PDB file of C-alpha atoms in Angstrom:
ATOM      1  CA  GLY A 138      -0.264  -0.331  -0.090  1.00 62.00           C
ATOM      2  CA  VAL A 139       0.799   3.666  -0.305  1.00 77.00           C
ATOM      3  CA  ASP A 140       1.451   5.878   3.355  1.00 81.00           C
ATOM      4  CA  LEU A 141       2.810   8.834   2.670  1.00 85.00           C
ATOM      5  CA  LEU A 142       4.091  11.896   5.005  1.00 88.00           C
ATOM      6  CA  VAL A 143       5.440  14.982   2.394  1.00 93.00           C
ATOM      7  CA  ARG A 144       6.589  17.920   4.743  1.00 93.00           C
ATOM      8  CA  ARG A 145       5.903  21.231   3.348  1.00 93.00           C
ATOM      9  CA  GLY A 146       8.807  23.629   1.435  1.00 94.00           C
ATOM     10  CA  GLU A 147      10.580  20.065  -0.031  1.00 97.00           C
ATOM     11  CA  ILE A 148      10.687  18.565  -3.464  1.00 98.00           C
ATOM     12  CA  PHE A 149       9.320  15.064  -3.186  1.00 98.00           C
ATOM     13  CA  GLY A 150       9.279  12.720  -5.786  1.00 96.00           C
ATOM     14  CA  LEU A 151       7.778   9.442  -6.788  1.00 94.00           C
ATOM     15  CA  LEU A 152      10.019   7.393  -8.316  1.00 91.00           C
ATOM     16  CA  GLY A 153       9.475   4.126 -10.336  1.00 85.00           C
ATOM     17  CA  PRO A 154       8.784   3.014 -13.869  1.00 81.00           C
ATOM     18  CA  ASN A 155       5.521   2.732 -16.149  1.00 81.00           C
ATOM     19  CA  GLY A 156       2.856   0.876 -14.302  1.00 84.00           C
ATOM     20  CA  ALA A 157       4.238   1.592 -10.497  1.00 86.00           C
ATOM     21  CA  GLY A 158       1.053   2.972 -10.063  1.00 89.00           C
ATOM     22  CA  LYS A 159       2.125   6.804  -8.785  1.00 91.00           C
ATOM     23  CA  THR A 160      -0.643   8.656 -11.306  1.00 90.00           C
ATOM     24  CA  THR A 161      -2.921   7.256  -9.484  1.00 91.00           C
ATOM     25  CA  THR A 162      -1.319   7.839  -6.460  1.00 91.00           C
ATOM     26  CA  ILE A 163      -1.490  11.213  -7.317  1.00 92.00           C
ATOM     27  CA  ARG A 164      -5.160  11.058  -8.277  1.00 91.00           C
ATOM     28  CA  MET A 165      -6.208   9.886  -5.104  1.00 91.00           C
ATOM     29  CA  ILE A 166      -4.115  12.782  -3.023  1.00 91.00           C
ATOM     30  CA  LEU A 167      -6.183  15.484  -5.781  1.00 92.00           C
ATOM     31  CA  GLY A 168      -9.189  13.128  -4.753  1.00 90.00           C
ATOM     32  CA  LEU A 169     -10.253  12.434  -8.604  1.00 90.00           C
ATOM     33  CA  ILE A 170     -10.632   8.708  -7.233  1.00 90.00           C
ATOM     34  CA  ARG A 171     -11.043   7.739  -3.928  1.00 88.00           C
ATOM     35  CA  PRO A 172      -8.451   5.425  -1.939  1.00 86.00           C
ATOM     36  CA  THR A 173     -10.021   2.031  -1.228  1.00 84.00           C
ATOM     37  CA  LYS A 174      -8.764   2.394   1.987  1.00 86.00           C
ATOM     38  CA  GLY A 175      -7.575   5.614   4.159  1.00 87.00           C
ATOM     39  CA  SER A 176      -7.060   8.526   3.549  1.00 89.00           C
ATOM     40  CA  VAL A 177      -5.502  11.828   2.456  1.00 92.00           C
ATOM     41  CA  LYS A 178      -5.279  14.738   4.255  1.00 91.00           C
ATOM     42  CA  ILE A 179      -3.417  17.968   2.303  1.00 93.00           C
ATOM     43  CA  PHE A 180      -2.617  20.439   5.301  1.00 92.00           C
ATOM     44  CA  GLY A 181      -4.331  19.091   6.909  1.00 92.00           C
ATOM     45  CA  ILE A 182      -7.679  19.071   5.471  1.00 92.00           C
ATOM     46  CA  PRO A 183     -10.119  16.144   4.558  1.00 91.00           C
ATOM     47  CA  VAL A 184      -9.349  15.663   0.604  1.00 92.00           C
ATOM     48  CA  GLU A 185     -12.193  13.430   0.541  1.00 88.00           C
ATOM     49  CA  ASP A 186     -15.052  16.090   2.598  1.00 88.00           C
ATOM     50  CA  ARG A 187     -13.711  19.225   1.249  1.00 91.00           C
ATOM     51  CA  ARG A 188     -11.298  18.524  -1.934  1.00 88.00           C
ATOM     52  CA  GLU A 189     -12.883  22.261  -2.807  1.00 89.00           C
ATOM     53  CA  GLU A 190     -10.871  23.820  -0.288  1.00 92.00           C
ATOM     54  CA  VAL A 191      -8.233  21.644  -1.096  1.00 91.00           C
ATOM     55  CA  LEU A 192      -8.442  22.239  -4.950  1.00 89.00           C
ATOM     56  CA  LYS A 193      -7.579  26.732  -3.767  1.00 92.00           C
ATOM     57  CA  VAL A 194      -4.237  25.754  -2.243  1.00 95.00           C
ATOM     58  CA  THR A 195      -3.070  23.193  -5.065  1.00 96.00           C
ATOM     59  CA  GLY A 196      -2.191  23.339  -8.442  1.00 97.00           C
ATOM     60  CA  TYR A 197      -2.012  20.387 -10.193  1.00 97.00           C
ATOM     61  CA  MET A 198      -0.308  19.442 -13.676  1.00 96.00           C
ATOM     62  CA  PRO A 199      -1.042  16.230 -15.250  1.00 94.00           C
ATOM     63  CA  GLN A 200       1.232  14.324 -17.336  1.00 90.00           C
ATOM     64  CA  ARG A 201      -0.585  14.733 -20.153  1.00 92.00           C
ATOM     65  CA  PHE A 202      -1.399  18.279 -21.976  1.00 94.00           C
ATOM     66  CA  SER A 203      -5.420  18.578 -20.641  1.00 95.00           C
ATOM     67  CA  LEU A 204      -5.836  22.763 -21.858  1.00 98.00           C
ATOM     68  CA  TYR A 205      -8.391  23.903 -23.942  1.00 98.00           C
ATOM     69  CA  GLU A 206      -6.686  23.940 -27.429  1.00 98.00           C
ATOM     70  CA  ASP A 207      -8.671  25.518 -29.031  1.00 98.00           C
ATOM     71  CA  LEU A 208      -8.506  28.964 -26.734  1.00 99.00           C
ATOM     72  CA  THR A 209      -5.171  30.987 -26.386  1.00 99.00           C
ATOM     73  CA  VAL A 210      -2.943  30.908 -24.248  1.00 99.00           C
ATOM     74  CA  GLU A 211      -4.141  34.362 -22.375  1.00 98.00           C
ATOM     75  CA  GLU A 212      -8.146  33.019 -22.901  1.00 98.00           C
ATOM     76  CA  ASN A 213      -6.662  29.688 -20.778  1.00 98.00           C
ATOM     77  CA  LEU A 214      -4.748  31.211 -17.932  1.00 99.00           C
ATOM     78  CA  LEU A 215      -8.034  33.642 -17.458  1.00 98.00           C
ATOM     79  CA  LEU A 216     -10.177  30.580 -17.564  1.00 98.00           C
ATOM     80  CA  TYR A 217      -8.395  28.718 -15.167  1.00 97.00           C
ATOM     81  CA  GLY A 218      -8.127  31.488 -13.059  1.00 97.00           C
ATOM     82  CA  ARG A 219     -11.467  32.339 -12.373  1.00 96.00           C
ATOM     83  CA  LEU A 220     -12.056  28.403 -12.396  1.00 95.00           C
ATOM     84  CA  TYR A 221      -9.772  28.589  -9.250  1.00 94.00           C
ATOM     85  CA  GLY A 222     -11.629  31.782  -7.397  1.00 93.00           C
ATOM     86  CA  LEU A 223      -9.975  34.729  -8.557  1.00 95.00           C
ATOM     87  CA  GLY A 224     -11.051  38.023  -8.820  1.00 96.00           C
ATOM     88  CA  ARG A 225     -11.701  40.150 -12.695  1.00 94.00           C
ATOM     89  CA  ARG A 226      -8.975  42.390 -11.493  1.00 96.00           C
ATOM     90  CA  GLU A 227      -6.689  40.010  -9.489  1.00 97.00           C
ATOM     91  CA  VAL A 228      -6.580  37.203 -12.619  1.00 98.00           C
ATOM     92  CA  LYS A 229      -5.733  39.778 -15.394  1.00 97.00           C
ATOM     93  CA  ARG A 230      -2.845  41.286 -12.821  1.00 98.00           C
ATOM     94  CA  ARG A 231      -1.855  37.265 -12.652  1.00 98.00           C
ATOM     95  CA  VAL A 232      -2.124  35.929 -16.215  1.00 98.00           C
ATOM     96  CA  ARG A 233       0.546  39.549 -17.511  1.00 98.00           C
ATOM     97  CA  GLU A 234       2.657  37.669 -14.370  1.00 98.00           C
ATOM     98  CA  MET A 235       2.100  34.437 -15.752  1.00 98.00           C
ATOM     99  CA  LEU A 236       2.805  35.418 -19.751  1.00 98.00           C
ATOM    100  CA  GLU A 237       6.293  37.455 -18.104  1.00 97.00           C
ATOM    101  CA  GLU A 238       6.859  34.905 -15.823  1.00 95.00           C
ATOM    102  CA  PHE A 239       6.950  31.449 -17.864  1.00 96.00           C
ATOM    103  CA  MET A 240       7.824  33.409 -21.374  1.00 95.00           C
ATOM    104  CA  LEU A 241       4.927  32.706 -22.656  1.00 98.00           C
ATOM    105  CA  GLU A 242       3.744  37.015 -24.066  1.00 98.00           C
ATOM    106  CA  GLU A 243       5.307  36.976 -27.959  1.00 98.00           C
ATOM    107  CA  PHE A 244       2.497  33.020 -27.850  1.00 98.00           C
ATOM    108  CA  LYS A 245      -0.713  34.879 -25.510  1.00 98.00           C
ATOM    109  CA  TYR A 246      -2.661  35.327 -28.864  1.00 98.00           C
ATOM    110  CA  ARG A 247      -1.969  31.922 -30.127  1.00 98.00           C
ATOM    111  CA  LEU A 248      -4.254  28.359 -30.187  1.00 99.00           C
ATOM    112  CA  ALA A 249      -3.136  26.459 -27.048  1.00 98.00           C
ATOM    113  CA  GLY A 250      -3.109  23.402 -29.551  1.00 98.00           C
ATOM    114  CA  LYS A 251      -1.243  24.824 -31.803  1.00 98.00           C
ATOM    115  CA  LEU A 252       2.035  25.460 -29.344  1.00 97.00           C
ATOM    116  CA  SER A 253       5.741  23.336 -29.212  1.00 93.00           C
ATOM    117  CA  GLY A 254       5.735  20.325 -26.776  1.00 91.00           C
ATOM    118  CA  GLY A 255       7.529  22.754 -24.490  1.00 91.00           C
ATOM    119  CA  THR A 256       5.899  26.231 -24.554  1.00 94.00           C
ATOM    120  CA  LYS A 257       2.625  23.624 -23.917  1.00 95.00           C
ATOM    121  CA  GLN A 258       4.643  22.123 -21.293  1.00 93.00           C
ATOM    122  CA  ARG A 259       5.287  25.788 -19.628  1.00 95.00           C
ATOM    123  CA  LEU A 260       1.706  27.057 -19.907  1.00 97.00           C
ATOM    124  CA  ALA A 261       0.561  24.386 -17.925  1.00 97.00           C
ATOM    125  CA  LEU A 262       2.444  24.491 -15.179  1.00 97.00           C
ATOM    126  CA  ALA A 263       1.905  28.575 -15.027  1.00 98.00           C
ATOM    127  CA  VAL A 264      -1.910  27.567 -14.975  1.00 98.00           C
ATOM    128  CA  ALA A 265      -1.047  24.973 -11.947  1.00 98.00           C
ATOM    129  CA  LEU A 266       0.344  27.935 -10.336  1.00 98.00           C
ATOM    130  CA  ILE A 267      -1.887  30.702 -11.537  1.00 98.00           C
ATOM    131  CA  HIS A 268      -3.566  31.078  -8.530  1.00 97.00           C
ATOM    132  CA  ASN A 269      -0.391  31.232  -6.054  1.00 96.00           C
ATOM    133  CA  PRO A 270      -1.123  27.719  -4.589  1.00 97.00           C
ATOM    134  CA  ARG A 271       0.761  26.121  -1.339  1.00 97.00           C
ATOM    135  CA  LEU A 272       1.051  22.842  -3.147  1.00 97.00           C
ATOM    136  CA  LEU A 273       1.959  22.520  -6.879  1.00 98.00           C
ATOM    137  CA  VAL A 274       1.346  18.484  -7.742  1.00 97.00           C
ATOM    138  CA  VAL A 275       2.699  18.040 -11.045  1.00 96.00           C
ATOM    139  CA  ASP A 276       3.084  14.610 -13.369  1.00 93.00           C
ATOM    140  CA  GLU A 277       5.655  13.651 -15.228  1.00 90.00           C
ATOM    141  CA  PRO A 278       6.796  17.370 -15.823  1.00 90.00           C
ATOM    142  CA  THR A 279       9.649  16.932 -18.215  1.00 88.00           C
ATOM    143  CA  ALA A 280       8.961  13.437 -20.238  1.00 83.00           C
ATOM    144  CA  GLY A 281       8.932  14.154 -23.967  1.00 80.00           C
ATOM    145  CA  VAL A 282      10.536  17.204 -23.118  1.00 83.00           C
ATOM    146  CA  ASP A 283      14.573  18.630 -24.478  1.00 87.00           C
ATOM    147  CA  PRO A 284      16.826  18.893 -21.967  1.00 89.00           C
ATOM    148  CA  PRO A 285      16.970  22.769 -21.884  1.00 89.00           C
ATOM    149  CA  ILE A 286      13.130  22.580 -20.116  1.00 88.00           C
ATOM    150  CA  ARG A 287      13.983  19.876 -17.825  1.00 90.00           C
ATOM    151  CA  ARG A 288      16.755  21.988 -16.519  1.00 91.00           C
ATOM    152  CA  TYR A 289      14.684  25.424 -16.727  1.00 92.00           C
ATOM    153  CA  PHE A 290      11.910  23.606 -15.020  1.00 93.00           C
ATOM    154  CA  TRP A 291      14.070  21.805 -11.933  1.00 95.00           C
ATOM    155  CA  ASP A 292      15.725  25.217 -11.238  1.00 95.00           C
ATOM    156  CA  TYR A 293      12.239  26.864 -11.497  1.00 95.00           C
ATOM    157  CA  PHE A 294      10.924  24.584  -8.314  1.00 96.00           C
ATOM    158  CA  ARG A 295      13.951  25.198  -6.827  1.00 96.00           C
ATOM    159  CA  ARG A 296      13.218  28.396  -6.458  1.00 96.00           C
ATOM    160  CA  LEU A 297       9.576  27.811  -5.384  1.00 97.00           C
ATOM    161  CA  ARG A 298      11.051  24.822  -2.581  1.00 96.00           C
ATOM    162  CA  LYS A 299      12.845  28.766  -1.460  1.00 96.00           C
ATOM    163  CA  GLU A 300       9.514  30.584  -1.568  1.00 96.00           C
ATOM    164  CA  GLY A 301       8.162  27.870   0.830  1.00 96.00           C
ATOM    165  CA  ILE A 302       6.149  25.781  -1.949  1.00 97.00           C
ATOM    166  CA  THR A 303       6.099  22.332  -1.610  1.00 97.00           C
ATOM    167  CA  ILE A 304       6.057  20.184  -4.809  1.00 98.00           C
ATOM    168  CA  LEU A 305       5.230  16.863  -5.191  1.00 97.00           C
ATOM    169  CA  LEU A 306       6.079  15.495  -8.595  1.00 95.00           C
ATOM    170  CA  THR A 307       6.279  11.809 -10.157  1.00 93.00           C
ATOM    171  CA  THR A 308       9.226  11.043 -12.657  1.00 89.00           C
ATOM    172  CA  HIS A 309      10.791   7.949 -14.218  1.00 85.00           C
ATOM    173  CA  TYR A 310      14.082   9.228 -14.759  1.00 86.00           C
ATOM    174  CA  MET A 311      16.126   8.206 -11.889  1.00 86.00           C
ATOM    175  CA  ASP A 312      19.081  10.758 -12.319  1.00 85.00           C
ATOM    176  CA  GLU A 313      16.725  13.544 -12.307  1.00 88.00           C
ATOM    177  CA  ALA A 314      14.511  12.311  -9.006  1.00 92.00           C
ATOM    178  CA  GLU A 315      18.548  12.544  -8.230  1.00 92.00           C
ATOM    179  CA  HIS A 316      17.037  16.436  -7.744  1.00 94.00           C
ATOM    180  CA  CYS A 317      14.437  15.902  -4.836  1.00 97.00           C
ATOM    181  CA  ASP A 318      14.810  16.223  -1.113  1.00 97.00           C
ATOM    182  CA  ARG A 319      13.040  13.580  -0.328  1.00 97.00           C
ATOM    183  CA  LEU A 320      11.904  10.403  -2.190  1.00 95.00           C
ATOM    184  CA  ALA A 321       9.911   7.517  -2.786  1.00 95.00           C
ATOM    185  CA  LEU A 322      10.538   4.637  -4.732  1.00 93.00           C
ATOM    186  CA  MET A 323       7.198   2.572  -6.196  1.00 91.00           C
ATOM    187  CA  ASN A 324       6.966  -0.350  -7.913  1.00 88.00           C
ATOM    188  CA  ARG A 325       3.445  -2.519  -9.017  1.00 87.00           C
ATOM    189  CA  GLY A 326       1.463  -0.254  -6.739  1.00 88.00           C
ATOM    190  CA  LYS A 327       3.382  -0.079  -3.231  1.00 89.00           C
ATOM    191  CA  ILE A 328       6.170   2.349  -1.696  1.00 92.00           C
ATOM    192  CA  VAL A 329       9.202  -0.154  -1.393  1.00 91.00           C
ATOM    193  CA  ALA A 330      11.705   2.538   0.236  1.00 93.00           C
ATOM    194  CA  GLU A 331      11.201   6.575   0.717  1.00 95.00           C
ATOM    195  CA  GLY A 332      13.710   8.949   2.213  1.00 96.00           C
ATOM    196  CA  SER A 333      16.038  11.315   0.769  1.00 96.00           C
ATOM    197  CA  PRO A 334      18.556   9.743  -2.483  1.00 95.00           C
ATOM    198  CA  VAL A 335      20.874   8.948  -0.182  1.00 92.00           C
ATOM    199  CA  GLU A 336      19.123   7.403   2.806  1.00 94.00           C
ATOM    200  CA  ILE A 337      17.312   5.200   0.387  1.00 94.00           C
ATOM    201  CA  LYS A 338      21.341   4.082  -1.379  1.00 92.00           C
ATOM    202  CA  ARG A 339      21.991   3.388   1.691  1.00 89.00           C
ATOM    203  CA  PHE A 340      19.259   0.891   2.826  1.00 92.00           C
ATOM    204  CA  ALA A 341      18.824  -0.363  -0.939  1.00 91.00           C
ATOM    205  CA  PHE A 342      22.499  -2.022  -0.335  1.00 88.00           C
ATOM    206  CA  LYS A 343      22.153  -1.653   3.929  1.00 89.00           C
ATOM    207  CA  GLY A 344      25.074   0.276   3.852  1.00 90.00           C
ATOM    208  CA  GLU A 345      28.343   1.631   1.551  1.00 91.00           C
ATOM    209  CA  ILE A 346      30.526   0.237  -1.301  1.00 93.00           C
ATOM    210  CA  VAL A 347      33.818   0.592  -1.256  1.00 94.00           C
ATOM    211  CA  GLU A 348      36.479  -0.552  -4.170  1.00 94.00           C
ATOM    212  CA  VAL A 349      39.466  -1.475  -3.458  1.00 93.00           C
ATOM    213  CA  ILE A 350      42.418  -2.654  -5.504  1.00 94.00           C
ATOM    214  CA  VAL A 351      45.669  -4.576  -4.295  1.00 93.00           C
ATOM    215  CA  ASN A 352      48.438  -7.419  -5.494  1.00 89.00           C
ATOM    216  CA  GLY A 353      49.271 -10.485  -3.626  1.00 77.00           C
ATOM    217  CA  GLU A 354      48.056 -14.079  -2.355  1.00 78.00           C
ATOM    218  CA  GLY A 355      45.873 -13.878   0.619  1.00 80.00           C
ATOM    219  CA  VAL A 356      43.604 -11.669   0.308  1.00 85.00           C
ATOM    220  CA  SER A 357      40.755 -12.848   1.837  1.00 79.00           C
ATOM    221  CA  GLU A 358      42.469 -13.766   5.112  1.00 80.00           C
ATOM    222  CA  ALA A 359      43.376 -10.371   5.661  1.00 83.00           C
ATOM    223  CA  LEU A 360      39.513  -9.324   4.890  1.00 83.00           C
ATOM    224  CA  ASN A 361      38.673 -11.838   7.940  1.00 80.00           C
ATOM    225  CA  GLU A 362      40.674  -9.644  10.339  1.00 79.00           C
ATOM    226  CA  LEU A 363      38.578  -6.811   9.423  1.00 85.00           C
ATOM    227  CA  SER A 364      35.006  -6.074  11.312  1.00 86.00           C
ATOM    228  CA  GLU A 365      34.289  -3.147   9.061  1.00 88.00           C
ATOM    229  CA  VAL A 366      33.883  -4.867   6.078  1.00 90.00           C
ATOM    230  CA  LYS A 367      29.958  -5.695   6.090  1.00 90.00           C
ATOM    231  CA  GLU A 368      30.024  -8.404   3.124  1.00 87.00           C
ATOM    232  CA  VAL A 369      32.747  -8.684   0.051  1.00 87.00           C
ATOM    233  CA  LEU A 370      30.309  -7.823  -2.513  1.00 86.00           C
ATOM    234  CA  GLU A 371      33.039  -8.822  -5.461  1.00 84.00           C
ATOM    235  CA  ASP A 372      36.760 -10.432  -5.424  1.00 85.00           C
ATOM    236  CA  SER A 373      38.554 -10.946  -9.537  1.00 87.00           C
ATOM    237  CA  LYS A 374      41.802 -11.106 -10.498  1.00 86.00           C
ATOM    238  CA  ASP A 375      42.856  -9.313 -13.149  1.00 82.00           C
ATOM    239  CA  GLY A 376      46.505 -10.807 -14.519  1.00 82.00           C
ATOM    240  CA  ALA A 377      48.553  -9.778 -10.477  1.00 83.00           C
ATOM    241  CA  PHE A 378      45.634  -7.493  -9.462  1.00 90.00           C
ATOM    242  CA  ILE A 379      43.125  -8.603  -7.117  1.00 91.00           C
ATOM    243  CA  ARG A 380      39.687  -6.409  -7.570  1.00 91.00           C
ATOM    244  CA  LEU A 381      37.952  -5.873  -4.164  1.00 90.00           C
ATOM    245  CA  ARG A 382      34.246  -4.060  -3.910  1.00 90.00           C
ATOM    246  CA  LEU A 383      33.369  -4.455   0.111  1.00 93.00           C
ATOM    247  CA  LEU A 384      29.913  -3.241   1.815  1.00 92.00           C
ATOM    248  CA  VAL A 385      31.282  -1.643   4.621  1.00 92.00           C
ATOM    249  CA  GLU A 386      28.891   0.891   7.250  1.00 91.00           C
ATOM    250  CA  ASP A 387      30.640   3.888   7.008  1.00 90.00           C
ATOM    251  CA  ALA A 388      33.544   4.437   3.567  1.00 92.00           C
ATOM    252  CA  SER A 389      34.844   7.716   4.927  1.00 87.00           C
ATOM    253  CA  GLN A 390      35.831   5.925   8.048  1.00 89.00           C
ATOM    254  CA  ASP A 391      36.429   2.304   6.884  1.00 92.00           C
ATOM    255  CA  LEU A 392      38.751   2.933   3.634  1.00 92.00           C
ATOM    256  CA  LEU A 393      41.739   4.039   6.275  1.00 91.00           C
ATOM    257  CA  ARG A 394      41.154   1.741   8.548  1.00 90.00           C
ATOM    258  CA  ILE A 395      40.377  -1.143   5.822  1.00 92.00           C
ATOM    259  CA  THR A 396      43.599   0.083   3.905  1.00 92.00           C
ATOM    260  CA  LYS A 397      45.993   0.332   6.687  1.00 90.00           C
ATOM    261  CA  VAL A 398      45.652  -3.592   7.417  1.00 88.00           C
ATOM    262  CA  LEU A 399      45.936  -4.850   3.976  1.00 90.00           C
ATOM    263  CA  GLU A 400      49.100  -2.622   4.127  1.00 90.00           C
ATOM    264  CA  ARG A 401      50.513  -4.199   7.269  1.00 88.00           C
ATOM    265  CA  ARG A 402      49.087  -7.802   5.709  1.00 87.00           C
ATOM    266  CA  GLY A 403      51.861  -6.687   3.193  1.00 89.00           C
ATOM    267  CA  PHE A 404      49.025  -6.105   0.155  1.00 90.00           C
ATOM    268  CA  LYS A 405      50.398  -3.218  -2.228  1.00 92.00           C
ATOM    269  CA  VAL A 406      47.080  -1.269  -2.624  1.00 93.00           C
ATOM    270  CA  TYR A 407      46.861   0.660  -5.486  1.00 93.00           C
ATOM    271  CA  ARG A 408      43.337   1.929  -5.279  1.00 92.00           C
ATOM    272  CA  ALA A 409      40.599   2.882  -2.501  1.00 94.00           C
ATOM    273  CA  SER A 410      37.807   4.787  -3.224  1.00 95.00           C
ATOM    274  CA  GLN A 411      34.475   4.873  -2.250  1.00 93.00           C
ATOM    275  CA  VAL A 412      31.157   3.590  -5.054  1.00 91.00           C
ATOM    276  CA  PHE A 413      28.899   5.871  -5.500  1.00 90.00           C
ATOM    277  CA  VAL A 414      25.740   3.827  -7.133  1.00 88.00           C
ATOM    278  CA  SER A 415      22.659   5.553  -8.314  1.00 89.00           C
ATOM    279  CA  LEU A 416      19.155   5.265  -7.881  1.00 90.00           C
ATOM    280  CA  GLU A 417      19.240   3.409  -9.890  1.00 88.00           C
ATOM    281  CA  ASP A 418      21.570   0.788  -8.615  1.00 88.00           C
ATOM    282  CA  ALA A 419      18.814   0.937  -5.825  1.00 90.00           C
ATOM    283  CA  PHE A 420      15.920   0.956  -7.164  1.00 87.00           C
ATOM    284  CA  ILE A 421      16.585  -2.379  -8.897  1.00 86.00           C
ATOM    285  CA  LYS A 422      18.380  -3.917  -5.946  1.00 86.00           C
ATOM    286  CA  LEU A 423      14.971  -3.278  -3.550  1.00 87.00           C
ATOM    287  CA  THR A 424      12.995  -4.728  -6.632  1.00 82.00           C
ATOM    288  CA  THR A 425      14.767  -7.676  -7.759  1.00 77.00           C
ATOM    289  CA  GLY A 426      16.456  -7.891  -4.479  1.00 59.00           C
TER     290      GLY A 426
END
């Protein structure tokens, strides 16, 4: 099942492959579908009972472009501003701000359906923020867009976070998820891990990984002397060299002790360094064992 606590003013990511249940979870959070069990609260407001109140503090950018393609950019912004309850004077002011903020001024009279993919995404984000929400929910915001647009979005998300806005997003890009403050890894409708990117990697591998390259015989006996080594993940020979990948608790502290013991036992240590695993490595480890 899904049990989430998203903190105010953080970027929280739901990470997982297509079909993992990310979009369904988002739709439950927004009250678009009812959870089979449990409840959802946003800023303490129960979603099922007070959905209209929730919508006033929440902005939503769905994965698929869902604005009115037969309306202009400006008309879409005006329409959604009014739907979110902004007054006439306020909505006009916010539309001007959004057109400038998202570099949409030159497109304001263009039909939304005639925009490029990246410009559509900028318009969708502008609409989601037209009413100054406290929570921004974005579903795969950078799927299918060029790298410059992806960078633009992430720079903007970080700016919103500085302003105290909470961001909940879904993504299947493992490298992109590294930018989140905290994550929930999803697989087949369940959360398999939750925490910061660093915490999730440590949880997946039960510690940190170091690589040591030495030469000499009897390295296995030397490793037995090291309580710091929780597990030998790899012990391979390449000519005169032996490559070791070791699981330890704290790489920065344990590498020094490992190196000293091996050198004292007569081994020449050619390299001793931490192996920085990726979120993809962690995800594969957690979902395949």
